[in-house]
Short mmCIF file of C-alpha atoms and ligand atoms in Angstrom, two decimals:
data_model
loop_
_atom_site.label_atom_id
_atom_site.label_comp_id
_atom_site.label_asym_id
_atom_site.label_seq_id
_atom_site.Cartn_x
_atom_site.Cartn_y
_atom_site.Cartn_z
CA MET A 1 89.60 59.71 85.14
CA TYR A 2 87.07 61.06 87.54
CA ALA A 3 84.55 63.17 85.58
CA ASN A 4 81.42 61.16 86.31
CA ALA A 5 82.40 60.27 89.86
CA LEU A 6 83.06 63.99 90.48
CA PHE A 7 79.70 65.00 88.97
CA ASP A 8 77.93 62.39 91.14
CA PHE A 9 79.71 63.72 94.24
CA ILE A 10 78.79 67.34 93.47
CA GLU A 11 75.20 66.47 92.56
CA SER A 12 74.76 64.77 95.93
CA SER A 13 76.43 67.68 97.79
CA PRO A 14 74.23 70.75 97.22
CA ALA A 15 74.90 72.31 100.67
CA ALA A 16 77.44 71.60 103.42
CA PRO A 17 75.23 69.47 105.74
CA VAL A 18 74.23 67.28 102.78
CA ALA A 19 77.81 67.17 101.42
CA LEU A 20 78.85 65.92 104.84
CA GLN A 21 76.43 62.99 104.48
CA THR A 22 77.81 62.22 101.01
CA VAL A 23 81.27 61.86 102.57
CA THR A 24 80.24 60.02 105.75
CA LYS A 25 78.35 57.40 103.69
CA ARG A 26 81.59 56.68 101.82
CA LEU A 27 83.61 56.63 105.03
CA GLU A 28 81.23 54.20 106.74
CA LYS A 29 81.26 51.92 103.72
CA ALA A 30 85.06 51.87 104.01
CA GLY A 31 84.88 50.89 107.70
CA TYR A 32 85.26 54.28 109.42
CA LYS A 33 83.35 54.62 112.69
CA ARG A 34 81.89 57.83 114.05
CA ALA A 35 83.61 58.83 117.30
CA SER A 36 83.06 61.70 119.71
CA GLU A 37 85.68 64.41 120.11
CA ALA A 38 85.71 63.67 123.86
CA GLU A 39 87.13 60.17 123.30
CA VAL A 40 89.91 61.05 120.86
CA ALA A 41 92.72 60.66 123.42
CA THR A 42 91.62 57.10 124.23
CA LEU A 43 91.25 55.74 120.68
CA ALA A 44 93.18 52.63 119.65
CA GLU A 45 94.61 52.05 116.19
CA GLY A 46 91.75 52.19 113.64
CA LYS A 47 89.54 54.27 111.35
CA TYR A 48 87.39 57.05 112.82
CA TYR A 49 85.56 60.23 111.93
CA PHE A 50 84.30 63.21 113.91
CA VAL A 51 81.58 65.73 113.03
CA ARG A 52 81.15 69.26 114.34
CA GLY A 53 78.05 71.39 113.85
CA GLY A 54 76.55 68.84 111.47
CA ALA A 55 78.57 70.22 108.54
CA SER A 56 82.35 69.94 109.22
CA LEU A 57 84.18 66.63 109.33
CA ILE A 58 87.54 65.19 110.33
CA ALA A 59 88.39 61.56 109.53
CA ILE A 60 91.54 59.78 110.67
CA THR A 61 93.38 56.59 109.81
CA LEU A 62 95.23 55.96 113.06
CA PRO A 63 98.25 53.62 113.14
CA SER A 64 99.56 52.21 116.44
CA ALA A 65 102.38 54.71 116.99
CA PRO A 66 102.05 57.54 114.45
CA LYS A 67 105.26 59.38 113.60
CA ARG A 68 103.61 62.44 112.08
CA ALA A 69 100.25 63.74 110.83
CA VAL A 70 99.48 64.62 107.22
CA ILE A 71 96.21 66.47 106.72
CA ALA A 72 94.36 66.80 103.40
CA ALA A 73 91.95 69.71 103.90
CA ALA A 74 89.25 71.34 101.76
CA HIS A 75 85.87 73.01 102.27
CA LEU A 76 82.32 71.73 101.78
CA ASP A 77 80.45 75.02 101.41
CA SER A 78 80.02 77.06 98.23
CA PRO A 79 78.62 80.52 97.48
CA ALA A 80 74.82 80.29 97.60
CA LEU A 81 71.57 82.09 98.43
CA ARG A 82 70.37 81.52 101.96
CA VAL A 83 66.60 81.31 102.50
CA LYS A 84 65.63 84.00 105.00
CA GLU A 85 63.40 83.39 107.95
CA GLY A 86 59.77 84.30 107.39
CA ALA A 87 57.15 83.98 104.71
CA SER A 88 57.52 84.13 100.95
CA ARG A 89 56.35 87.30 99.20
CA VAL A 90 53.04 86.51 97.62
CA GLY A 91 51.04 88.58 95.15
CA ALA A 92 50.56 87.62 91.55
CA TYR A 93 53.74 85.56 92.07
CA ALA A 94 55.36 83.83 95.05
CA SER A 95 59.03 84.76 95.51
CA VAL A 96 61.37 83.74 98.29
CA PRO A 97 63.42 86.32 100.23
CA VAL A 98 67.09 85.31 100.29
CA GLU A 99 70.44 86.72 101.34
CA ARG A 100 73.88 86.20 99.92
CA TYR A 101 76.00 83.39 101.41
CA GLY A 102 79.65 84.08 100.55
CA GLY A 103 80.36 85.80 97.25
CA PRO A 104 78.26 84.37 94.39
CA ILE A 105 78.51 86.22 91.05
CA LEU A 106 74.88 87.26 91.11
CA TYR A 107 73.95 87.63 87.42
CA SER A 108 75.27 84.13 86.69
CA TRP A 109 72.39 82.76 88.78
CA PHE A 110 69.64 84.10 86.50
CA ASP A 111 67.37 81.66 84.64
CA ARG A 112 68.86 78.46 86.00
CA PRO A 113 66.90 75.66 87.67
CA LEU A 114 67.33 76.06 91.43
CA SER A 115 66.51 73.73 94.28
CA VAL A 116 66.83 73.94 98.06
CA ALA A 117 68.97 71.95 100.49
CA GLY A 118 70.32 72.22 104.03
CA ARG A 119 68.99 71.46 107.47
CA VAL A 120 65.61 71.81 109.18
CA MET A 121 64.55 71.45 112.78
CA LEU A 122 61.19 69.75 113.32
CA SER A 123 58.96 69.86 116.37
CA ALA A 124 58.91 66.45 118.02
CA GLU A 125 57.48 64.94 121.17
CA GLY A 126 59.61 66.09 124.10
CA GLY A 127 61.93 68.28 121.98
CA VAL A 128 63.01 68.97 118.41
CA GLU A 129 64.35 66.75 115.67
CA GLU A 130 67.20 67.61 113.27
CA ARG A 131 67.05 66.54 109.61
CA THR A 132 69.16 67.30 106.57
CA VAL A 133 67.20 67.84 103.39
CA ASN A 134 67.68 68.08 99.64
CA VAL A 135 64.46 68.80 97.76
CA ASP A 136 66.33 67.78 94.58
CA ARG A 137 63.90 68.97 91.93
CA ALA A 138 63.73 72.17 89.92
CA LEU A 139 61.80 74.26 92.39
CA ALA A 140 62.45 77.87 91.43
CA TYR A 141 64.49 80.19 89.23
CA ILE A 142 65.53 83.84 89.26
CA PRO A 143 64.20 85.59 86.16
CA ASN A 144 66.62 87.96 84.44
CA PRO A 145 65.26 91.54 84.61
CA GLY A 146 65.18 91.36 80.80
CA LEU A 147 65.50 93.82 77.95
CA GLN A 148 63.26 96.49 79.40
CA ALA A 149 65.42 96.87 82.54
CA PRO A 150 68.11 99.53 82.37
CA ASN A 151 70.01 97.50 84.94
CA ASN A 152 70.82 94.61 82.61
CA ALA A 153 73.89 92.41 82.45
CA ALA A 154 74.66 93.70 78.95
CA THR A 155 75.29 97.16 80.39
CA GLY A 156 77.79 95.73 82.84
CA ALA A 157 75.66 96.98 85.72
CA THR A 158 75.58 95.15 89.01
CA PHE A 159 72.45 93.73 90.55
CA ASN A 160 70.74 94.41 93.82
CA MET A 161 70.71 91.46 96.20
CA ALA A 162 67.50 92.52 97.94
CA LYS A 163 65.56 93.34 94.77
CA ASP A 164 66.86 91.42 91.75
CA MET A 165 67.77 88.06 93.24
CA LEU A 166 64.52 86.65 94.69
CA PRO A 167 63.91 83.11 93.42
CA LEU A 168 60.46 82.79 91.82
CA LEU A 169 58.61 79.81 93.23
CA SER A 170 55.23 79.93 91.56
CA VAL A 171 52.51 81.94 89.88
CA GLY A 172 50.18 82.69 92.74
CA GLY A 173 50.72 80.32 95.66
CA THR A 174 50.91 80.80 99.40
CA GLU A 175 53.46 82.13 101.86
CA ARG A 176 54.31 78.62 103.07
CA ASP A 177 54.81 76.94 99.68
CA LEU A 178 58.59 76.67 99.99
CA LEU A 179 58.44 75.05 103.41
CA SER A 180 55.62 72.80 102.21
CA ALA A 181 57.87 71.55 99.39
CA VAL A 182 60.70 70.99 101.87
CA ALA A 183 58.37 69.16 104.28
CA ALA A 184 56.94 67.03 101.46
CA SER A 185 60.41 65.90 100.43
CA LEU A 186 60.98 64.77 104.03
CA GLY A 187 57.55 63.15 104.26
CA VAL A 188 56.51 65.32 107.22
CA ASP A 189 53.86 67.94 107.89
CA ALA A 190 55.01 71.51 107.07
CA ASP A 191 53.71 72.76 110.42
CA ARG A 192 56.46 70.76 112.14
CA ILE A 193 59.25 72.95 110.68
CA VAL A 194 60.47 75.12 113.54
CA SER A 195 63.60 76.64 111.94
CA HIS A 196 65.95 76.05 109.04
CA ASP A 197 69.38 76.55 107.47
CA LEU A 198 68.26 76.27 103.85
CA PHE A 199 70.12 77.33 100.72
CA PHE A 200 69.10 77.69 97.10
CA TYR A 201 71.58 75.86 94.88
CA VAL A 202 72.02 75.50 91.13
CA ARG A 203 70.49 72.17 90.21
CA GLU A 204 72.50 71.29 87.12
CA ARG A 205 74.69 68.28 86.52
CA GLY A 206 78.24 68.80 85.33
CA THR A 207 79.18 68.17 81.73
CA ALA A 208 82.48 67.51 79.95
CA VAL A 209 83.18 70.01 77.14
CA GLY A 210 85.98 70.66 74.66
CA LYS A 211 87.57 68.91 71.73
CA GLU A 212 88.38 65.86 73.82
CA GLY A 213 85.93 66.54 76.64
CA GLU A 214 88.96 67.70 78.59
CA MET A 215 87.22 70.52 80.46
CA LEU A 216 84.53 70.09 83.11
CA LEU A 217 81.69 72.60 83.40
CA CYS A 218 79.89 72.19 86.71
CA PRO A 219 78.39 74.09 89.67
CA ARG A 220 80.33 74.26 92.99
CA LEU A 221 83.73 73.09 91.70
CA ASP A 222 85.05 75.53 94.33
CA ASP A 223 85.64 73.65 96.51
CA LEU A 224 83.83 70.37 96.01
CA ALA A 225 86.35 69.31 93.36
CA CYS A 226 89.05 69.42 96.07
CA ALA A 227 86.72 67.92 98.72
CA PHE A 228 86.06 65.07 96.29
CA ALA A 229 89.79 64.66 95.52
CA ALA A 230 90.71 64.73 99.22
CA THR A 231 88.07 62.10 100.06
CA GLU A 232 89.16 59.91 97.15
CA ALA A 233 92.85 60.25 98.12
CA PHE A 234 92.14 59.55 101.79
CA LEU A 235 90.13 56.41 101.07
CA THR A 236 92.72 55.00 98.65
CA ALA A 237 95.92 55.97 100.52
CA LYS A 238 97.97 53.06 101.80
CA PRO A 239 98.07 53.10 105.61
CA CYS A 240 101.57 53.74 107.00
CA ASP A 241 103.15 55.13 110.17
CA THR A 242 101.50 58.51 109.47
CA LEU A 243 98.29 59.69 111.12
CA GLN A 244 96.37 60.30 107.88
CA VAL A 245 93.74 63.00 108.23
CA LEU A 246 90.88 64.20 106.04
CA ALA A 247 89.53 67.61 107.16
CA LEU A 248 86.49 69.07 105.38
CA PHE A 249 85.20 72.37 106.73
CA ASP A 250 82.00 74.36 106.46
CA HIS A 251 81.95 78.18 106.45
CA GLU A 252 85.11 78.88 104.40
CA GLU A 253 83.10 81.15 102.11
CA ILE A 254 82.12 83.36 105.06
CA GLY A 255 85.57 83.60 106.65
CA SER A 256 85.94 80.34 108.65
CA ALA A 257 85.58 82.05 112.05
CA THR A 258 82.72 79.92 113.39
CA GLU A 259 82.40 77.00 115.80
CA ARG A 260 82.96 74.51 112.96
CA GLY A 261 85.01 76.57 110.51
CA ALA A 262 88.75 76.18 109.92
CA ASP A 263 89.29 78.98 112.47
CA SER A 264 87.76 76.85 115.24
CA ALA A 265 89.68 74.48 117.53
CA PHE A 266 88.14 71.42 115.79
CA LEU A 267 91.31 70.28 114.01
CA SER A 268 93.68 71.12 116.88
CA ASP A 269 91.34 69.40 119.37
CA ILE A 270 91.55 66.18 117.34
CA LEU A 271 95.31 66.37 116.70
CA SER A 272 96.56 67.64 120.09
CA PRO A 273 96.65 64.26 121.92
CA PHE A 274 98.80 62.82 119.10
CA MET A 275 101.03 65.90 118.98
CA ARG A 276 101.64 65.61 122.72
CA ALA A 277 102.33 61.87 122.58
CA GLY A 278 104.58 62.14 119.51
CA GLY A 279 106.70 65.00 120.83
CA ALA A 280 108.86 67.41 118.88
CA SER A 281 109.67 65.11 115.98
CA PHE A 282 105.95 64.37 115.35
CA PHE A 283 105.15 68.08 115.42
CA GLU A 284 108.04 69.09 113.15
CA SER A 285 107.45 66.27 110.65
CA SER A 286 103.71 66.94 110.16
CA LEU A 287 102.17 68.64 107.13
CA LEU A 288 98.88 70.39 106.36
CA VAL A 289 97.93 70.37 102.66
CA SER A 290 95.07 72.82 102.14
CA ALA A 291 93.35 72.28 98.78
CA ASP A 292 91.11 75.02 97.40
CA ASN A 293 90.79 75.98 93.76
CA ALA A 294 93.02 78.62 92.18
CA HIS A 295 92.24 81.16 89.42
CA ALA A 296 93.59 79.74 86.14
CA VAL A 297 94.88 82.13 83.48
CA HIS A 298 91.73 83.30 81.65
CA PRO A 299 91.86 82.83 77.86
CA ASN A 300 90.23 86.25 77.27
CA HIS A 301 91.85 88.04 80.20
CA PRO A 302 95.46 86.88 80.63
CA GLU A 303 96.18 90.36 82.02
CA LEU A 304 94.35 89.42 85.23
CA SER A 305 97.05 86.87 86.05
CA ASP A 306 100.56 87.52 87.29
CA LYS A 307 101.97 85.64 84.30
CA ALA A 308 100.14 84.51 81.17
CA ASP A 309 101.57 81.01 81.35
CA THR A 310 100.64 79.82 84.85
CA PRO A 311 98.49 78.28 86.12
CA ILE A 312 96.91 76.84 82.97
CA MET A 313 93.98 74.41 83.16
CA GLY A 314 95.18 70.87 82.51
CA SER A 315 98.85 71.56 83.30
CA GLY A 316 98.85 70.40 86.91
CA ILE A 317 97.87 71.67 90.32
CA ALA A 318 98.80 75.15 91.52
CA ILE A 319 100.93 75.89 94.57
CA LYS A 320 99.63 79.23 95.92
CA TRP A 321 101.88 81.98 97.26
CA SER A 322 101.17 85.33 98.88
CA ALA A 323 103.46 87.74 100.72
CA SER A 324 100.58 88.56 103.08
CA HIS A 325 100.36 84.84 103.95
CA SER A 326 96.76 84.71 102.89
CA TYR A 327 98.17 81.41 101.58
CA ALA A 328 100.13 79.27 104.02
CA THR A 329 102.86 78.23 101.57
CA ASP A 330 106.46 79.07 102.45
CA ALA A 331 109.82 77.91 101.11
CA ARG A 332 109.89 74.85 103.38
CA SER A 333 106.37 73.59 102.74
CA ALA A 334 106.63 74.27 99.00
CA ALA A 335 109.90 72.32 98.79
CA VAL A 336 108.50 69.34 100.71
CA PHE A 337 105.27 69.32 98.68
CA ARG A 338 107.15 69.64 95.37
CA ALA A 339 109.35 66.68 96.33
CA VAL A 340 106.25 64.60 97.16
CA CYS A 341 104.65 65.51 93.81
CA GLU A 342 107.82 64.83 91.86
CA LYS A 343 108.04 61.35 93.36
CA ALA A 344 104.40 60.73 92.37
CA SER A 345 104.89 62.25 88.87
CA VAL A 346 102.25 64.93 89.53
CA PRO A 347 102.82 68.18 87.60
CA VAL A 348 102.71 71.38 89.66
CA GLN A 349 102.42 75.04 88.67
CA VAL A 350 102.64 78.38 90.50
CA TYR A 351 99.80 80.70 91.45
CA GLN A 352 100.63 84.13 92.81
CA ASN A 353 98.72 87.39 92.68
CA ARG A 354 99.61 90.13 90.27
CA ALA A 355 101.46 92.56 92.50
CA ASP A 356 98.82 95.27 91.90
CA ILE A 357 95.74 93.03 92.36
CA ARG A 358 94.55 91.97 95.78
CA GLY A 359 94.23 88.18 95.82
CA GLY A 360 91.91 85.80 97.59
CA SER A 361 92.43 83.74 100.67
CA THR A 362 91.49 80.31 101.91
CA LEU A 363 91.60 78.10 104.97
CA GLY A 364 95.26 76.97 105.02
CA THR A 365 96.74 79.84 107.02
CA ILE A 366 93.63 80.07 109.19
CA ALA A 367 93.71 76.38 110.15
CA ASP A 368 97.47 76.43 110.65
CA THR A 369 97.20 79.33 113.10
CA HIS A 370 95.82 76.70 115.48
CA LEU A 371 98.33 73.96 114.57
CA GLY A 372 101.69 75.62 113.89
CA ILE A 373 102.90 72.89 111.54
CA LEU A 374 104.31 72.93 108.01
CA ALA A 375 101.47 74.02 105.69
CA VAL A 376 101.02 74.47 101.96
CA ASP A 377 98.10 75.91 99.97
CA ILE A 378 97.35 74.28 96.65
CA GLY A 379 94.44 74.21 94.20
CA ILE A 380 93.00 72.93 90.96
CA PRO A 381 93.30 75.80 88.43
CA GLN A 382 89.76 76.84 87.48
CA LEU A 383 87.86 79.51 85.56
CA ALA A 384 84.76 81.47 86.58
CA MET A 385 85.42 81.20 90.33
CA HIS A 386 82.16 81.82 92.25
CA ALA A 387 79.98 81.83 89.13
CA ALA A 388 76.90 79.58 89.19
CA VAL A 389 78.75 77.19 86.88
CA GLU A 390 82.55 76.98 87.03
CA SER A 391 85.11 75.06 84.96
CA CYS A 392 88.34 73.13 85.41
CA ALA A 393 90.33 70.51 83.54
CA ARG A 394 89.57 66.83 83.98
CA ALA A 395 93.32 66.02 84.15
CA ASP A 396 93.83 68.32 87.13
CA VAL A 397 91.21 66.50 89.20
CA THR A 398 93.25 63.33 88.72
CA ALA A 399 96.44 65.27 89.51
CA MET A 400 94.84 66.53 92.75
CA VAL A 401 93.81 63.03 93.85
CA ASN A 402 97.33 61.74 93.13
CA ALA A 403 99.04 64.68 94.87
CA LEU A 404 96.92 64.35 98.02
CA ARG A 405 97.30 60.57 98.12
CA ALA A 406 101.09 60.89 97.73
CA SER A 407 101.12 63.48 100.56
CA LEU A 408 99.14 61.19 102.88
CA GLU A 409 101.52 58.32 102.12
CA ALA A 410 104.73 60.40 102.38
CA ARG A 411 107.07 59.62 105.25
CA ILE A 412 108.29 63.10 106.11
CA VAL A 413 110.99 63.39 108.78
CA ARG A 414 112.42 66.65 110.08
CA THR A 415 116.23 66.34 110.11
CA ASP A 416 118.97 68.66 111.40
CA SER A 417 119.46 70.13 107.95
CA GLY A 418 115.95 69.95 106.42
CA TYR A 419 113.47 67.18 105.68
CA ALA A 420 113.86 63.56 104.62
CA ILE A 421 110.97 62.48 102.39
CA GLY A 422 110.45 58.72 102.08
ZN1 ZN B 501 87.13 77.85 97.89
#
């Protein structure tokens, strides 16, 4: 059961560049070596990882003559508040101008301890130096407008990103206090900070709740729960004649269409040499499993789901369907994935949108546009998607690890009539 290991992973992954380090530390401990994308075609059997843009990662376990690729994919970014360029607003108080990254549910961020993490560029002799940073202490909070404000959460009103959501850093203070705190945590002089990709994050550790502690309440479960499960599955999968791939992307929350997002050529650049060498049977026997959390049936709002009985937290992972193909699942990939899960005794459920409610999307279809292989979208059923603190069932984290491990170990072969799954 993974509750504490998951909470540790999420605590040490407050923003994508830092989450990437959390994963690469584990990979290196397990013997994976960093390689450059330029050398992928020349790599011998072994364990490697590649990084793009300092925040997206692909790791591979490469056998001598791979027969197929199986990819466990998830994303490392979460909805957040990006620190804007320029000085803090200083008067009686010092507040930090921010903008929305992805789609956080704004009012859920009020009155929580916030900290800052991401990447800074420092001036250095002969150039600039890149550093990731996590200040990792309660540095600010966003005060609720309170009872006197007509625009209060109790009225159901929405909040204004530019006015209501500025994190409060101090009483008094100076325009450079935020960057000074960031610099101090790096042990450098604040004047050396040239530019930054910094994000406010909710600095709270997860906690198990419920009669048996069966539910997990934690920030950034979307999608760090799946990133954690994919990493865990990848590192514990038995090597076989499959090219086993872990793909963790930045920028899913803002649409994936960036140099390092799932809509980039990153994954296809890494896989292409193996696809070419393996020929048609490699291509047709490969599988992309895209893991991103799914909306569970809400106890107070079952009407928001297509059916009131699926997916339920704790009853297994959700296979996601959409006629618009905002999810990559089709009859073939669902059948193959179900067979893999059945063999591994992992329970699966169905997620599909109510026909009159527009659903979400994720990276499966986007990544597969560049690959063209069998692809399935799955997720851990969760509540409060994109709130500052989200929840899921402890049992489903285990189910996700087991499902992804079984997928990476599966010997899938395209046959004349369908697929053989060994
Ligand atoms: Zn997600």
